[in-house]
PDB file of C-alpha atoms in Angstrom:
ATOM      1  CA  MET R  16    -201.913 173.992  98.856  1.00 40.00           C
ATOM      2  CA  ILE R  17    -200.288 170.811  97.521  1.00 39.00           C
ATOM      3  CA  ASN R  18    -196.619 169.813  98.767  1.00 46.00           C
ATOM      4  CA  ARG R  19    -195.158 169.064  95.423  1.00 43.00           C
ATOM      5  CA  PRO R  20    -192.144 168.011  97.137  1.00 44.00           C
ATOM      6  CA  LEU R  21    -193.640 165.966  99.557  1.00 39.00           C
ATOM      7  CA  LEU R  22    -195.737 164.022  96.763  1.00 39.00           C
ATOM      8  CA  LEU R  23    -193.060 163.580  94.719  1.00 38.00           C
ATOM      9  CA  ILE R  24    -190.455 162.096  98.225  1.00 35.00           C
ATOM     10  CA  LEU R  25    -193.493 159.206  98.454  1.00 35.00           C
ATOM     11  CA  ALA R  26    -194.142 159.173  94.580  1.00 39.00           C
ATOM     12  CA  LEU R  27    -190.888 157.857  95.285  1.00 39.00           C
ATOM     13  CA  GLY R  28    -190.066 156.086  98.429  1.00 40.00           C
ATOM     14  CA  ILE R  29    -187.310 158.163  98.976  1.00 41.00           C
ATOM     15  CA  GLY R  30    -187.221 158.711 103.061  1.00 41.00           C
ATOM     16  CA  SER R  31    -189.026 155.389 104.034  1.00 38.00           C
ATOM     17  CA  PRO R  32    -187.180 151.603 104.643  1.00 40.00           C
ATOM     18  CA  ILE R  33    -187.533 149.606 101.396  1.00 37.00           C
ATOM     19  CA  THR R  34    -187.138 145.800 101.932  1.00 41.00           C
ATOM     20  CA  ALA R  35    -186.198 144.077  99.553  1.00 54.00           C
ATOM     21  CA  ALA R  36    -188.130 140.938  97.686  1.00 67.00           C
ATOM     22  CA  ALA R  37    -186.926 138.011  98.186  1.00 81.00           C
ATOM     23  CA  ASP R  38    -185.372 135.991  95.170  1.00 92.00           C
ATOM     24  CA  LEU R  39    -187.692 133.047  95.623  1.00 97.00           C
ATOM     25  CA  ARG R  40    -190.989 132.241  97.254  1.00 98.00           C
ATOM     26  CA  VAL R  41    -190.804 128.976  99.281  1.00 98.00           C
ATOM     27  CA  VAL R  42    -194.146 127.073 100.767  1.00 98.00           C
ATOM     28  CA  THR R  43    -193.017 124.025 102.730  1.00 98.00           C
ATOM     29  CA  THR R  44    -195.780 121.785 103.701  1.00 98.00           C
ATOM     30  CA  LEU R  45    -194.049 120.988 107.275  1.00 96.00           C
ATOM     31  CA  PRO R  46    -192.180 122.732 109.850  1.00 95.00           C
ATOM     32  CA  ASP R  47    -188.774 120.682 109.335  1.00 96.00           C
ATOM     33  CA  LEU R  48    -188.898 120.979 105.565  1.00 97.00           C
ATOM     34  CA  ALA R  49    -188.736 124.945 105.965  1.00 96.00           C
ATOM     35  CA  THR R  50    -185.837 124.939 108.388  1.00 96.00           C
ATOM     36  CA  VAL R  51    -183.519 122.949 105.754  1.00 98.00           C
ATOM     37  CA  ALA R  52    -185.488 125.245 103.257  1.00 98.00           C
ATOM     38  CA  ARG R  53    -183.771 128.137 105.312  1.00 97.00           C
ATOM     39  CA  ALA R  54    -180.560 126.801 105.897  1.00 97.00           C
ATOM     40  CA  VAL R  55    -179.780 126.862 102.381  1.00 98.00           C
ATOM     41  CA  GLY R  56    -181.837 129.712 100.938  1.00 98.00           C
ATOM     42  CA  GLY R  57    -180.340 132.340 103.587  1.00 96.00           C
ATOM     43  CA  GLY R  58    -181.724 135.346 103.012  1.00 95.00           C
ATOM     44  CA  HIS R  59    -182.495 134.560  99.432  1.00 97.00           C
ATOM     45  CA  ILE R  60    -185.231 133.568  99.914  1.00 97.00           C
ATOM     46  CA  GLU R  61    -188.723 133.620 102.050  1.00 97.00           C
ATOM     47  CA  VAL R  62    -190.446 130.193 103.345  1.00 97.00           C
ATOM     48  CA  THR R  63    -193.447 129.848 105.034  1.00 96.00           C
ATOM     49  CA  SER R  64    -194.526 126.500 106.572  1.00 96.00           C
ATOM     50  CA  LEU R  65    -198.054 125.576 105.916  1.00 97.00           C
ATOM     51  CA  ALA R  66    -198.184 123.417 108.919  1.00 95.00           C
ATOM     52  CA  ARG R  67    -197.846 124.680 112.053  1.00 91.00           C
ATOM     53  CA  SER R  68    -195.261 122.435 114.669  1.00 90.00           C
ATOM     54  CA  THR R  69    -197.979 121.663 116.924  1.00 89.00           C
ATOM     55  CA  GLU R  70    -200.484 119.508 114.073  1.00 91.00           C
ATOM     56  CA  ASP R  71    -199.901 116.009 113.071  1.00 91.00           C
ATOM     57  CA  PRO R  72    -198.809 116.207 109.605  1.00 92.00           C
ATOM     58  CA  HIS R  73    -201.470 113.633 108.127  1.00 89.00           C
ATOM     59  CA  HIS R  74    -204.712 115.421 109.047  1.00 89.00           C
ATOM     60  CA  VAL R  75    -203.458 119.252 108.900  1.00 94.00           C
ATOM     61  CA  ASP R  76    -206.278 121.948 109.357  1.00 90.00           C
ATOM     62  CA  ALA R  77    -206.276 123.464 105.869  1.00 90.00           C
ATOM     63  CA  ARG R  78    -206.689 127.025 106.030  1.00 92.00           C
ATOM     64  CA  PRO R  79    -208.221 129.722 103.432  1.00 92.00           C
ATOM     65  CA  SER R  80    -204.537 131.518 103.661  1.00 95.00           C
ATOM     66  CA  PHE R  81    -202.622 128.493 102.341  1.00 97.00           C
ATOM     67  CA  ILE R  82    -204.427 128.771  99.066  1.00 97.00           C
ATOM     68  CA  ARG R  83    -203.531 132.429  98.882  1.00 97.00           C
ATOM     69  CA  GLU R  84    -199.888 131.211  99.898  1.00 97.00           C
ATOM     70  CA  LEU R  85    -199.448 128.395  97.390  1.00 98.00           C
ATOM     71  CA  ASN R  86    -200.397 130.908  94.737  1.00 98.00           C
ATOM     72  CA  ARG R  87    -197.425 133.282  94.853  1.00 97.00           C
ATOM     73  CA  ALA R  88    -195.101 130.445  96.069  1.00 98.00           C
ATOM     74  CA  ASP R  89    -192.552 129.743  93.557  1.00 98.00           C
ATOM     75  CA  ILE R  90    -192.071 126.267  95.117  1.00 98.00           C
ATOM     76  CA  LEU R  91    -193.277 123.913  97.063  1.00 98.00           C
ATOM     77  CA  ILE R  92    -191.448 121.597  99.468  1.00 98.00           C
ATOM     78  CA  HIS R  93    -193.527 118.617 100.155  1.00 98.00           C
ATOM     79  CA  GLY R  94    -192.692 115.531 102.318  1.00 97.00           C
ATOM     80  CA  GLY R  95    -193.935 112.888  99.884  1.00 94.00           C
ATOM     81  CA  ALA R  96    -194.435 109.400 100.392  1.00 91.00           C
ATOM     82  CA  GLU R  97    -198.622 110.608 100.575  1.00 89.00           C
ATOM     83  CA  LEU R  98    -197.830 112.065 104.001  1.00 92.00           C
ATOM     84  CA  GLU R  99    -199.805 115.181 102.899  1.00 94.00           C
ATOM     85  CA  ILE R 100    -202.657 113.542 100.851  1.00 92.00           C
ATOM     86  CA  GLY R 101    -205.109 113.956 103.088  1.00 90.00           C
ATOM     87  CA  TRP R 102    -204.734 117.807 102.633  1.00 94.00           C
ATOM     88  CA  LEU R 103    -202.473 118.715 100.124  1.00 96.00           C
ATOM     89  CA  PRO R 104    -203.846 118.137  95.970  1.00 96.00           C
ATOM     90  CA  PRO R 105    -207.265 120.248  96.779  1.00 96.00           C
ATOM     91  CA  LEU R 106    -205.111 123.481  98.104  1.00 97.00           C
ATOM     92  CA  VAL R 107    -202.307 122.646  95.148  1.00 97.00           C
ATOM     93  CA  ARG R 108    -205.608 122.495  92.631  1.00 96.00           C
ATOM     94  CA  ASN R 109    -207.191 125.733  94.220  1.00 97.00           C
ATOM     95  CA  ALA R 110    -204.028 127.593  94.151  1.00 97.00           C
ATOM     96  CA  ARG R 111    -203.960 127.893  90.141  1.00 97.00           C
ATOM     97  CA  ASN R 112    -200.082 128.130  90.161  1.00 98.00           C
ATOM     98  CA  ALA R 113    -198.318 125.976  87.166  1.00 97.00           C
ATOM     99  CA  ASN R 114    -195.205 126.612  88.617  1.00 96.00           C
ATOM    100  CA  ILE R 115    -195.531 124.186  91.492  1.00 98.00           C
ATOM    101  CA  LEU R 116    -197.367 121.102  89.801  1.00 97.00           C
ATOM    102  CA  ASN R 117    -196.328 117.852  89.670  1.00 95.00           C
ATOM    103  CA  GLY R 118    -193.296 117.654  87.465  1.00 95.00           C
ATOM    104  CA  ARG R 119    -192.354 121.219  87.249  1.00 97.00           C
ATOM    105  CA  ASP R 120    -189.291 122.500  88.587  1.00 96.00           C
ATOM    106  CA  GLY R 121    -191.809 124.496  91.877  1.00 98.00           C
ATOM    107  CA  ASN R 122    -192.472 121.525  92.855  1.00 98.00           C
ATOM    108  CA  ILE R 123    -189.776 119.588  95.337  1.00 98.00           C
ATOM    109  CA  ASP R 124    -190.453 116.095  96.939  1.00 98.00           C
ATOM    110  CA  ALA R 125    -187.777 116.142  99.079  1.00 98.00           C
ATOM    111  CA  SER R 126    -188.332 111.972  99.952  1.00 97.00           C
ATOM    112  CA  ASP R 127    -186.335 111.959  95.959  1.00 96.00           C
ATOM    113  CA  GLY R 128    -183.839 110.674  96.000  1.00 95.00           C
ATOM    114  CA  LEU R 129    -183.781 108.969  99.771  1.00 96.00           C
ATOM    115  CA  THR R 130    -184.114 105.420 100.875  1.00 95.00           C
ATOM    116  CA  LEU R 131    -187.127 105.090 103.060  1.00 96.00           C
ATOM    117  CA  LEU R 132    -187.496 102.510 106.054  1.00 95.00           C
ATOM    118  CA  ASP R 133    -191.100 100.119 106.105  1.00 89.00           C
ATOM    119  CA  VAL R 134    -191.901 100.436 102.137  1.00 85.00           C
ATOM    120  CA  PRO R 135    -194.593  97.908 102.014  1.00 75.00           C
ATOM    121  CA  THR R 136    -194.086  94.762  99.729  1.00 78.00           C
ATOM    122  CA  GLY R 137    -197.457  93.471  98.899  1.00 68.00           C
ATOM    123  CA  PRO R 138    -200.446  95.199  98.071  1.00 68.00           C
ATOM    124  CA  ILE R 139    -202.311  97.780 100.241  1.00 62.00           C
ATOM    125  CA  ASP R 140    -205.569  99.206 101.299  1.00 56.00           C
ATOM    126  CA  ARG R 141    -207.483 100.726 103.937  1.00 56.00           C
ATOM    127  CA  SER R 142    -208.126  97.429 106.343  1.00 49.00           C
ATOM    128  CA  MET R 143    -204.166  97.932 106.705  1.00 55.00           C
ATOM    129  CA  GLY R 144    -204.353 101.539 108.546  1.00 52.00           C
ATOM    130  CA  ASP R 145    -202.669 104.373 107.885  1.00 61.00           C
ATOM    131  CA  VAL R 146    -199.551 102.774 105.419  1.00 62.00           C
ATOM    132  CA  HIS R 147    -197.936 105.070 103.222  1.00 67.00           C
ATOM    133  CA  PRO R 148    -196.891 103.178 100.289  1.00 74.00           C
ATOM    134  CA  GLY R 149    -194.089 105.210  99.588  1.00 76.00           C
ATOM    135  CA  GLY R 150    -192.266 104.174 102.876  1.00 88.00           C
ATOM    136  CA  ASN R 151    -192.333 105.647 106.124  1.00 94.00           C
ATOM    137  CA  PRO R 152    -192.454 109.759 105.565  1.00 95.00           C
ATOM    138  CA  HIS R 153    -190.484 110.963 109.101  1.00 96.00           C
ATOM    139  CA  TYR R 154    -186.937 110.693 107.523  1.00 97.00           C
ATOM    140  CA  LEU R 155    -185.440 113.891 108.241  1.00 98.00           C
ATOM    141  CA  LEU R 156    -185.608 112.337 112.190  1.00 98.00           C
ATOM    142  CA  ASP R 157    -182.450 111.000 110.535  1.00 98.00           C
ATOM    143  CA  PRO R 158    -179.707 113.926 110.061  1.00 98.00           C
ATOM    144  CA  LEU R 159    -178.405 112.318 107.058  1.00 98.00           C
ATOM    145  CA  ASN R 160    -181.378 112.700 105.257  1.00 98.00           C
ATOM    146  CA  ALA R 161    -181.795 116.543 106.041  1.00 98.00           C
ATOM    147  CA  LYS R 162    -178.097 116.640 104.568  1.00 98.00           C
ATOM    148  CA  ALA R 163    -179.018 114.717 101.665  1.00 98.00           C
ATOM    149  CA  LEU R 164    -181.943 117.126 101.080  1.00 98.00           C
ATOM    150  CA  ALA R 165    -180.064 120.435 101.655  1.00 98.00           C
ATOM    151  CA  ASN R 166    -178.225 119.204  98.911  1.00 98.00           C
ATOM    152  CA  ALA R 167    -181.096 118.851  96.445  1.00 98.00           C
ATOM    153  CA  LEU R 168    -182.420 121.616  97.120  1.00 98.00           C
ATOM    154  CA  ALA R 169    -179.395 123.686  96.846  1.00 98.00           C
ATOM    155  CA  GLU R 170    -179.517 122.636  93.383  1.00 98.00           C
ATOM    156  CA  ARG R 171    -183.257 122.699  92.564  1.00 98.00           C
ATOM    157  CA  PHE R 172    -182.807 126.548  93.735  1.00 98.00           C
ATOM    158  CA  ALA R 173    -179.852 127.420  91.957  1.00 98.00           C
ATOM    159  CA  ARG R 174    -182.042 126.016  88.890  1.00 97.00           C
ATOM    160  CA  LEU R 175    -184.422 129.161  89.681  1.00 97.00           C
ATOM    161  CA  ASP R 176    -182.573 131.335  90.639  1.00 97.00           C
ATOM    162  CA  PRO R 177    -179.054 131.427  89.007  1.00 97.00           C
ATOM    163  CA  SER R 178    -177.617 134.260  89.715  1.00 97.00           C
ATOM    164  CA  ASN R 179    -177.268 133.066  93.941  1.00 98.00           C
ATOM    165  CA  ALA R 180    -176.321 129.444  92.807  1.00 98.00           C
ATOM    166  CA  SER R 181    -173.204 130.094  94.174  1.00 98.00           C
ATOM    167  CA  SER R 182    -174.697 131.055  98.093  1.00 98.00           C
ATOM    168  CA  TYR R 183    -176.995 127.978  97.481  1.00 98.00           C
ATOM    169  CA  GLN R 184    -173.795 125.611  97.555  1.00 98.00           C
ATOM    170  CA  SER R 185    -172.312 127.498  99.760  1.00 98.00           C
ATOM    171  CA  ASN R 186    -175.168 127.745 102.374  1.00 98.00           C
ATOM    172  CA  SER R 187    -175.715 123.236 101.702  1.00 98.00           C
ATOM    173  CA  LYS R 188    -172.127 122.941 102.448  1.00 98.00           C
ATOM    174  CA  LYS R 189    -171.809 124.868 105.408  1.00 98.00           C
ATOM    175  CA  PHE R 190    -175.293 122.959 106.763  1.00 98.00           C
ATOM    176  CA  GLY R 191    -173.830 119.264 105.739  1.00 98.00           C
ATOM    177  CA  ASP R 192    -170.280 119.958 107.495  1.00 98.00           C
ATOM    178  CA  ALA R 193    -171.947 120.945 110.836  1.00 98.00           C
ATOM    179  CA  ILE R 194    -174.701 118.148 110.458  1.00 98.00           C
ATOM    180  CA  THR R 195    -171.306 115.844 110.188  1.00 97.00           C
ATOM    181  CA  ALA R 196    -169.777 117.034 112.995  1.00 97.00           C
ATOM    182  CA  ARG R 197    -173.039 117.769 115.196  1.00 98.00           C
ATOM    183  CA  LEU R 198    -173.562 114.021 113.916  1.00 98.00           C
ATOM    184  CA  GLU R 199    -170.438 112.258 116.049  1.00 97.00           C
ATOM    185  CA  GLU R 200    -171.097 114.731 119.096  1.00 98.00           C
ATOM    186  CA  TRP R 201    -174.854 113.101 119.021  1.00 98.00           C
ATOM    187  CA  THR R 202    -173.788 110.021 118.496  1.00 98.00           C
ATOM    188  CA  ARG R 203    -171.119 109.979 121.412  1.00 98.00           C
ATOM    189  CA  ILE R 204    -174.003 111.481 123.832  1.00 98.00           C
ATOM    190  CA  LEU R 205    -176.158 108.268 122.920  1.00 98.00           C
ATOM    191  CA  GLU R 206    -173.782 105.468 122.781  1.00 98.00           C
ATOM    192  CA  PRO R 207    -173.950 104.189 126.543  1.00 98.00           C
ATOM    193  CA  HIS R 208    -177.934 103.840 125.679  1.00 98.00           C
ATOM    194  CA  ARG R 209    -176.766 101.531 122.135  1.00 97.00           C
ATOM    195  CA  ASP R 210    -179.170  98.410 121.633  1.00 97.00           C
ATOM    196  CA  THR R 211    -181.240  99.802 124.371  1.00 97.00           C
ATOM    197  CA  ARG R 212    -184.833  98.969 123.575  1.00 97.00           C
ATOM    198  CA  VAL R 213    -187.918 101.581 122.902  1.00 98.00           C
ATOM    199  CA  ILE R 214    -191.211 101.382 121.789  1.00 97.00           C
ATOM    200  CA  SER R 215    -193.184 104.082 120.180  1.00 96.00           C
ATOM    201  CA  TYR R 216    -197.003 105.000 120.014  1.00 95.00           C
ATOM    202  CA  HIS R 217    -196.794 105.338 116.128  1.00 93.00           C
ATOM    203  CA  LYS R 218    -193.669 104.521 113.782  1.00 92.00           C
ATOM    204  CA  SER R 219    -192.927 108.410 113.882  1.00 94.00           C
ATOM    205  CA  HIS R 220    -189.406 107.950 115.412  1.00 96.00           C
ATOM    206  CA  ASP R 221    -187.994 105.083 113.747  1.00 96.00           C
ATOM    207  CA  TYR R 222    -184.967 106.699 111.806  1.00 97.00           C
ATOM    208  CA  PHE R 223    -183.781 108.766 114.798  1.00 98.00           C
ATOM    209  CA  LEU R 224    -184.227 105.211 116.650  1.00 98.00           C
ATOM    210  CA  GLU R 225    -182.424 103.484 113.392  1.00 98.00           C
ATOM    211  CA  ARG R 226    -179.639 106.762 113.300  1.00 98.00           C
ATOM    212  CA  PHE R 227    -178.580 105.843 117.291  1.00 98.00           C
ATOM    213  CA  GLU R 228    -179.137 102.493 117.149  1.00 98.00           C
ATOM    214  CA  LEU R 229    -181.645 102.463 119.446  1.00 98.00           C
ATOM    215  CA  LYS R 230    -183.804  99.068 119.133  1.00 97.00           C
ATOM    216  CA  SER R 231    -187.309  99.595 118.234  1.00 96.00           C
ATOM    217  CA  ALA R 232    -189.848  97.049 120.481  1.00 95.00           C
ATOM    218  CA  GLY R 233    -192.872  97.778 118.006  1.00 93.00           C
ATOM    219  CA  THR R 234    -195.519 100.277 118.411  1.00 95.00           C
ATOM    220  CA  ILE R 235    -198.511 100.663 120.847  1.00 96.00           C
ATOM    221  CA  GLU R 236    -200.812 101.445 117.475  1.00 92.00           C
ATOM    222  CA  THR R 237    -202.726  97.966 116.283  1.00 87.00           C
ATOM    223  CA  LYS R 238    -202.244  99.126 112.818  1.00 81.00           C
ATOM    224  CA  PRO R 239    -200.905 102.909 111.947  1.00 78.00           C
ATOM    225  CA  GLY R 240    -203.130 105.747 112.455  1.00 78.00           C
ATOM    226  CA  ILE R 241    -205.791 103.168 114.835  1.00 82.00           C
ATOM    227  CA  GLU R 242    -206.265 103.326 118.369  1.00 87.00           C
ATOM    228  CA  PRO R 243    -205.696 100.484 120.338  1.00 91.00           C
ATOM    229  CA  SER R 244    -208.266  98.574 122.101  1.00 93.00           C
ATOM    230  CA  PRO R 245    -207.888  97.611 125.862  1.00 94.00           C
ATOM    231  CA  ALA R 246    -207.507  94.283 125.313  1.00 95.00           C
ATOM    232  CA  HIS R 247    -204.729  94.862 122.532  1.00 94.00           C
ATOM    233  CA  ILE R 248    -202.696  96.850 125.165  1.00 96.00           C
ATOM    234  CA  THR R 249    -202.930  94.106 127.563  1.00 96.00           C
ATOM    235  CA  ARG R 250    -201.207  91.667 124.959  1.00 96.00           C
ATOM    236  CA  LEU R 251    -199.275  94.624 124.578  1.00 96.00           C
ATOM    237  CA  ILE R 252    -197.594  95.195 127.737  1.00 96.00           C
ATOM    238  CA  GLU R 253    -198.162  91.222 128.787  1.00 96.00           C
ATOM    239  CA  SER R 254    -195.592  90.535 125.346  1.00 95.00           C
ATOM    240  CA  LEU R 255    -193.009  93.427 126.294  1.00 95.00           C
ATOM    241  CA  ARG R 256    -192.770  92.351 129.682  1.00 94.00           C
ATOM    242  CA  PRO R 257    -189.224  90.132 128.707  1.00 94.00           C
ATOM    243  CA  ALA R 258    -188.008  93.007 126.360  1.00 91.00           C
ATOM    244  CA  LYS R 259    -187.135  94.994 129.546  1.00 94.00           C
ATOM    245  CA  VAL R 260    -188.517  97.931 127.469  1.00 97.00           C
ATOM    246  CA  ARG R 261    -187.100 101.621 128.567  1.00 97.00           C
ATOM    247  CA  LEU R 262    -188.709 104.245 127.098  1.00 98.00           C
ATOM    248  CA  VAL R 263    -192.013 104.585 125.167  1.00 98.00           C
ATOM    249  CA  LEU R 264    -191.929 107.632 123.294  1.00 98.00           C
ATOM    250  CA  MET R 265    -195.145 109.458 121.647  1.00 97.00           C
ATOM    251  CA  GLU R 266    -195.744 112.640 119.937  1.00 94.00           C
ATOM    252  CA  PRO R 267    -196.791 115.627 121.762  1.00 92.00           C
ATOM    253  CA  PHE R 268    -199.911 116.555 119.545  1.00 91.00           C
ATOM    254  CA  ARG R 269    -201.667 113.016 121.056  1.00 92.00           C
ATOM    255  CA  SER R 270    -203.112 112.625 124.314  1.00 94.00           C
ATOM    256  CA  PRO R 271    -201.107 110.851 127.097  1.00 95.00           C
ATOM    257  CA  ARG R 272    -203.026 108.576 128.558  1.00 96.00           C
ATOM    258  CA  THR R 273    -202.584 105.441 127.041  1.00 96.00           C
ATOM    259  CA  PRO R 274    -198.372 105.604 126.137  1.00 97.00           C
ATOM    260  CA  ALA R 275    -198.025 106.667 129.967  1.00 97.00           C
ATOM    261  CA  TYR R 276    -200.025 103.808 131.209  1.00 97.00           C
ATOM    262  CA  VAL R 277    -198.188 101.229 129.098  1.00 97.00           C
ATOM    263  CA  ALA R 278    -194.858 103.228 130.393  1.00 97.00           C
ATOM    264  CA  GLU R 279    -196.406 103.036 133.771  1.00 97.00           C
ATOM    265  CA  ALA R 280    -196.428  99.459 133.404  1.00 97.00           C
ATOM    266  CA  LEU R 281    -193.431  98.731 131.981  1.00 97.00           C
ATOM    267  CA  ASN R 282    -191.350 100.251 134.807  1.00 96.00           C
ATOM    268  CA  ALA R 283    -190.376 102.712 131.626  1.00 97.00           C
ATOM    269  CA  SER R 284    -189.988 106.689 130.997  1.00 97.00           C
ATOM    270  CA  LEU R 285    -192.105 108.145 129.155  1.00 98.00           C
ATOM    271  CA  LEU R 286    -191.213 111.101 126.191  1.00 97.00           C
ATOM    272  CA  ALA R 287    -193.142 113.228 124.141  1.00 95.00           C
ATOM    273  CA  LEU R 288    -190.268 113.455 121.599  1.00 94.00           C
ATOM    274  CA  PRO R 289    -191.406 116.406 118.660  1.00 92.00           C
ATOM    275  CA  LEU R 290    -191.373 115.630 115.043  1.00 92.00           C
ATOM    276  CA  PHE R 291    -190.733 119.586 114.399  1.00 92.00           C
ATOM    277  CA  PRO R 292    -188.867 121.912 115.775  1.00 90.00           C
ATOM    278  CA  GLY R 293    -190.513 125.155 117.218  1.00 78.00           C
ATOM    279  CA  SER R 294    -193.317 122.708 118.886  1.00 62.00           C
ATOM    280  CA  THR R 295    -192.639 122.203 122.631  1.00 61.00           C
ATOM    281  CA  HIS R 296    -189.155 123.289 122.923  1.00 63.00           C
ATOM    282  CA  PRO R 297    -187.687 126.790 121.517  1.00 64.00           C
ATOM    283  CA  ALA R 298    -185.009 125.245 119.010  1.00 71.00           C
ATOM    284  CA  GLU R 299    -186.183 127.033 115.189  1.00 84.00           C
ATOM    285  CA  THR R 300    -182.784 125.420 113.244  1.00 94.00           C
ATOM    286  CA  TYR R 301    -182.844 121.982 112.298  1.00 96.00           C
ATOM    287  CA  LEU R 302    -179.626 121.623 114.308  1.00 96.00           C
ATOM    288  CA  GLU R 303    -180.880 123.101 117.621  1.00 94.00           C
ATOM    289  CA  TRP R 304    -184.324 120.716 116.993  1.00 95.00           C
ATOM    290  CA  MET R 305    -181.706 117.934 116.677  1.00 96.00           C
ATOM    291  CA  ASP R 306    -179.375 118.526 119.875  1.00 96.00           C
ATOM    292  CA  HIS R 307    -182.939 118.916 121.778  1.00 95.00           C
ATOM    293  CA  LEU R 308    -184.173 115.869 120.205  1.00 96.00           C
ATOM    294  CA  VAL R 309    -181.035 113.625 121.954  1.00 98.00           C
ATOM    295  CA  THR R 310    -180.227 115.448 125.429  1.00 97.00           C
ATOM    296  CA  GLU R 311    -183.989 114.790 125.841  1.00 96.00           C
ATOM    297  CA  THR R 312    -183.560 110.998 124.813  1.00 98.00           C
ATOM    298  CA  ASP R 313    -180.488 110.710 126.922  1.00 98.00           C
ATOM    299  CA  ARG R 314    -182.088 112.893 129.785  1.00 98.00           C
ATOM    300  CA  ALA R 315    -185.304 109.519 129.541  1.00 98.00           C
ATOM    301  CA  LEU R 316    -182.807 107.021 129.517  1.00 97.00           C
ATOM    302  CA  LYS R 317    -181.228 108.373 132.824  1.00 95.00           C
ATOM    303  CA  ALA R 318    -183.784 108.677 134.395  1.00 90.00           C
ATOM    304  CA  PRO R 319    -184.484 105.879 137.544  1.00 78.00           C
TER     305      PRO R 319
END
């Protein structure tokens, strides 16, 4: 015999937990963008990052699940400056979601309105390596750029979801105030190392170095994205000896072989400094990530 009251309960969902749907589905290309979006959106948004925190953002392994996520998205937040040019456009085309196309409110170029470093001033071709026409795309390594992005996201979220506009604005202000307060502490920690010379494998950490007044002595790469030859490494080491480089930076997804060789030759510390939250450390929020970057840099520069 059919239990009619039970059927009614099941049909209505009575007696089972009900999970409230997010007001906005947000997809970001990169994990650092996701942390800022979560800080602004709070409980009103659902955020998915396409790239893993351990991946090179220039060469993300595009998976079929990305198309499904983009198809369902109300908003796509991408880094811009052609960082994702090698993998994102085909995914957006195949997602068949008009909301996230260029020029729509649901498409957010996170670099808009920011002043980027390393913007090329002349013609660009492939012989120059992996040069970004819009400038250096790793801008969220400067906390003030994260604060500016939070303001921009609050405005766009509010436009698409007016009923929660006050919450987005409040969250953005709270995030910005936290950045301002923590920036004083981060600057105090790294102040003793001001003007210390640092070399990076790639130009990934330039915004971090500039914000905290550490001096870039160049890169290990001959050209962006081009593996250096042994002859180049030999010349580079000889040219850098007078500069007294104290720190060699690399990304965790790279092989440490060449950076370690350069660091040993220069009697410098080697530090794999993560480009994204959650890659080689437990930090999940933007503030936790920046705490990690600052404390690890301080620790490496204090090493004998």
